[in-house]
Coordinates of C-alpha atoms and ligand atoms in Angstrom, one line a residue:
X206 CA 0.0 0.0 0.0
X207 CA 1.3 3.5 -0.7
X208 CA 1.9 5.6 2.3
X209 CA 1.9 9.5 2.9
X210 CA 5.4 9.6 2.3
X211 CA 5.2 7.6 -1.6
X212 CA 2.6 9.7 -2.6
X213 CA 4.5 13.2 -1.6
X214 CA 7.7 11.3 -3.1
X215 CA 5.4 11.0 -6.5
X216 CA 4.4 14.7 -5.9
X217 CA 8.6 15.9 -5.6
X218 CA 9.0 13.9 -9.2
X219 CA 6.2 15.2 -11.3
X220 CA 7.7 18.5 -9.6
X221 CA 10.9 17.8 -10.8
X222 CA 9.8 17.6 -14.3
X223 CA 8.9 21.4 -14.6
X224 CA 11.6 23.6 -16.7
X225 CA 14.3 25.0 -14.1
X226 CA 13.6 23.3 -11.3
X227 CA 15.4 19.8 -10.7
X228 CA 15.0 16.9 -7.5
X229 CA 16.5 19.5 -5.1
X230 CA 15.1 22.5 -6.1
X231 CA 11.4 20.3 -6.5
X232 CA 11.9 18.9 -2.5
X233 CA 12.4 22.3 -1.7
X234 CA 9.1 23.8 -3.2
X235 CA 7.0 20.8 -2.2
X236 CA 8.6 20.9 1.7
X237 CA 7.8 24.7 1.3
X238 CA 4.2 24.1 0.3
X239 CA 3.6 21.6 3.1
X240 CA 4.5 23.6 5.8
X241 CA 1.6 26.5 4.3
X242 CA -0.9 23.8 3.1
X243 CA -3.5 26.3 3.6
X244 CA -2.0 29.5 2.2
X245 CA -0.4 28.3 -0.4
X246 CA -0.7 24.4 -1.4
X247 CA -4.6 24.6 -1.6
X248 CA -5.0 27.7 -3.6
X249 CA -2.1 26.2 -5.9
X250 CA -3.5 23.3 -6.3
X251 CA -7.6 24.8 -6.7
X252 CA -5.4 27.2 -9.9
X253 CA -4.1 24.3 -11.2
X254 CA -7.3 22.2 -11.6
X255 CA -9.2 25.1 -12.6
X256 CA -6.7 25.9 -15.8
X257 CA -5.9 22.5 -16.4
X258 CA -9.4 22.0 -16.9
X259 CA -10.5 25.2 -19.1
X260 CA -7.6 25.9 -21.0
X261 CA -7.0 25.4 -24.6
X262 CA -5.4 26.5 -27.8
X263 CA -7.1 29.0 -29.7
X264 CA -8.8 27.6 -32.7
X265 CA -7.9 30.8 -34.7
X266 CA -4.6 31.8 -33.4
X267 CA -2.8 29.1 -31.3
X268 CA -3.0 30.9 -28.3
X269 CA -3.6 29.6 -24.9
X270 CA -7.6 30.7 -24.6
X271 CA -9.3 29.8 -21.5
X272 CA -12.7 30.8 -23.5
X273 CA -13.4 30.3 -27.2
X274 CA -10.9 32.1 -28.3
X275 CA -8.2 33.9 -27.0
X276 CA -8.7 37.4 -25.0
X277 CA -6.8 38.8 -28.0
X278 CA -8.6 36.9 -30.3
X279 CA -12.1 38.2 -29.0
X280 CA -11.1 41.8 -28.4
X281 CA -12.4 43.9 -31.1
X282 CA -9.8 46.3 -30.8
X283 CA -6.9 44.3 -31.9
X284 CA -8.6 43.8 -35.5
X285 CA -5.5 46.4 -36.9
X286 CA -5.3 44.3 -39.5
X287 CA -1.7 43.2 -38.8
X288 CA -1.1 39.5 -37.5
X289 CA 2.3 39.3 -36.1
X290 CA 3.7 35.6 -36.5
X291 CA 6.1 34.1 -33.6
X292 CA 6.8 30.4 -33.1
X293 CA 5.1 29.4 -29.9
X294 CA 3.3 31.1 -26.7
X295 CA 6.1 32.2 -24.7
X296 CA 7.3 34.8 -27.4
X297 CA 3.8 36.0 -27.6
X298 CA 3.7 36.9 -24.1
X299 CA 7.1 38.7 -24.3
X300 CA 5.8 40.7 -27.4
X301 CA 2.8 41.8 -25.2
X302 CA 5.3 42.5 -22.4
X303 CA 6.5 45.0 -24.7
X304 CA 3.1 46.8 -25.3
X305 CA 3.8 47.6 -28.9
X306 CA 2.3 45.5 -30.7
X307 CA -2.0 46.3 -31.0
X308 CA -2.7 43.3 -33.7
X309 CA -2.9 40.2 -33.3
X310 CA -1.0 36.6 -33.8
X311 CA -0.1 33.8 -35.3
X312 CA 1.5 31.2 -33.1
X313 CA 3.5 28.1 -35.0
X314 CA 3.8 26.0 -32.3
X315 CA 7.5 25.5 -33.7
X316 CA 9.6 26.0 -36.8
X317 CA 9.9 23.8 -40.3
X318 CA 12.2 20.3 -39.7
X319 CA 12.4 18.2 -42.2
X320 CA 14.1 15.9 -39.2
X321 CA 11.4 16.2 -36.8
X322 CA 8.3 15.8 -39.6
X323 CA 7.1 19.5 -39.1
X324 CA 5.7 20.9 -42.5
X325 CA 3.4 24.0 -42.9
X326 CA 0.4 22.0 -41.9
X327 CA 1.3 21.4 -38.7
X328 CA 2.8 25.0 -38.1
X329 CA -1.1 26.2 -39.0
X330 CA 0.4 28.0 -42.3
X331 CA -2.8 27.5 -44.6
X332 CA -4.3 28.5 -41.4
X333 CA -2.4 31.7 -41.8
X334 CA -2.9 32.2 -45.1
X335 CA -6.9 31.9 -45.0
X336 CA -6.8 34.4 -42.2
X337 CA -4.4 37.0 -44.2
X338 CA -7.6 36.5 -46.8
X339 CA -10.6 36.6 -44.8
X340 CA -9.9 39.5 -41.9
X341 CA -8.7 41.6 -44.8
X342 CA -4.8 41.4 -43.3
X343 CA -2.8 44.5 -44.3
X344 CA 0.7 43.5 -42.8
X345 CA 2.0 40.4 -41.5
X346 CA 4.9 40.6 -39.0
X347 CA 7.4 38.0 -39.2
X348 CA 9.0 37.8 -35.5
X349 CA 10.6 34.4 -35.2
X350 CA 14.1 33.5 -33.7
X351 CA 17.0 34.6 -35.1
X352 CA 18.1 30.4 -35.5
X353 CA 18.5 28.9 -38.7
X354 CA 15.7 27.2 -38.6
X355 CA 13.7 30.2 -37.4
X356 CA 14.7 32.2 -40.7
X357 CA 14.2 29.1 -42.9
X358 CA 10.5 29.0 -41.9
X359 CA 10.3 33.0 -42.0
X360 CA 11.0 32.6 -45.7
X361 CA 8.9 29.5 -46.2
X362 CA 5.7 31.9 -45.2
X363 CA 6.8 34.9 -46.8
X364 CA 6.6 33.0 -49.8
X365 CA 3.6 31.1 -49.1
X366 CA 1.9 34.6 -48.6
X367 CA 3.5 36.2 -51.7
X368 CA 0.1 35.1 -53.6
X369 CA -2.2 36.8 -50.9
X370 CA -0.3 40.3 -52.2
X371 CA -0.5 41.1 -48.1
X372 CA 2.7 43.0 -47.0
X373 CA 5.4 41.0 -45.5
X374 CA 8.0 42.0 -42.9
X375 CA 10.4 40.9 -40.5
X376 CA 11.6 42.5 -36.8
X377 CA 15.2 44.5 -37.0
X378 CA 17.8 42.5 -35.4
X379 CA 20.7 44.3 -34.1
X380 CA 21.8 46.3 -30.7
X381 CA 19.7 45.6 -27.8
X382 CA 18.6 48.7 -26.0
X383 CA 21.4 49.8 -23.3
X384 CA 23.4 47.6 -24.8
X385 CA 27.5 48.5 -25.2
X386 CA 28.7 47.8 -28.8
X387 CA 31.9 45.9 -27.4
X388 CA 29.7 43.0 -25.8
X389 CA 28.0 41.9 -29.1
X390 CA 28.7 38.9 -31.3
X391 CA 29.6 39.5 -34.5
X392 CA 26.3 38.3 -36.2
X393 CA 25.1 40.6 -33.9
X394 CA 26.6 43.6 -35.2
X395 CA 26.7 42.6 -39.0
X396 CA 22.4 42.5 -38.7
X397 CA 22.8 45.9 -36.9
X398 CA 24.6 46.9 -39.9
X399 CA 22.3 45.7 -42.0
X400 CA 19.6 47.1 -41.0
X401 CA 20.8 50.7 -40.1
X402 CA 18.6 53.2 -41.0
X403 CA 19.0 57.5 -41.4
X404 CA 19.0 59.5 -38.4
Ligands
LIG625 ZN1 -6.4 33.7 -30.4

């Protein structure tokens, strides 16, 4: 029979399995939650059946919707006709950390590999392309990694949506704000180059 202490054992392990936190740092949390069980392990744990539970992926953009569709998806005002594509969730919520983008998104869920049997179907891209038709799209905003395989599937779409005659472009890459020319790689400072523009 499984005792108190197998069953917080099994609690530490599926702990251990988030990003960043390993077997020592997962004891830690899970000692830290028993000893406020009321303050913090039951609200935890009432958060994380109630998302578990409601969330989804939003059928039009891919991102996490605990309704429908996404709040962005449903909010009237982000219908600027410009979708801004990025390859999954978590550079979604850093573009809205930024506050400057008022459109709305396309979210991959990855980039092409021919190794790992991702095509365009599976990245939503005829998805993408029926949306650019159908909201009447102006601008589509290409902001995916700056990885090889990130800038392969960048020119994948803007091909694909060469047809659709919507306008295509890509985020600047170059110096980071309060950033010190000396620290940068040179890949870095070549796209800075690059994409200089008049003062
Ligand atoms: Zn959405």
């Amino acid at each position: 029979m499984a005792g108190p202490r197998d069953e917080i054992e099994g609690l530490i392990a599926l702990m251990a399995r988030l990003p960043g936190l390993g077997p020592r740092s997962a004891r830690r949390a899970v000692l830290h939650l028993l000893r406020r069980r009321e303050g913090q392990m039951a609200p935890l744990a009432a958060a994380l059946a109630h998302v578990a539970a409601s969330a989804r992926d939003c059928p039009i953009c891919g991102n996490i919707a605990m309704g429908e569709s996404c709040e962005i998806c449903s909010d009237p005002a982000r219908a600027t006709g410009e979708i801004c594509v990025v390859e999954d969730v978590a550079d979604l919520w850093a573009m809205e950390r930024g506050h400057a983008f008022k459109g709305r998104y396309h979210v991959l869920g990855g980039v092409l590999s021919a190794l790992d049997a991702v095509g365009p179907e599976e990245l939503g891209i005829p998805r993408l392309i029926a949306r650019v038709r159908d909201e009447g799209i102006a601008e589509v905003i290409l902001a995916l990694n700056a990885t090889v395989e990130g800038q392969t599937t960048a020119h994948y779409i803007a091909e694909a949506l060469e047809e659709a005659g919507v306008k295509v472009t890509s985020l600047a890459q170059g110096v980071p704000i309060g950033g010190e020319l000396d620290y940068l790689d040179d890949g870095t400072i070549q796209a800075a180059l690059r994409a200089r523009r008049a003062l």
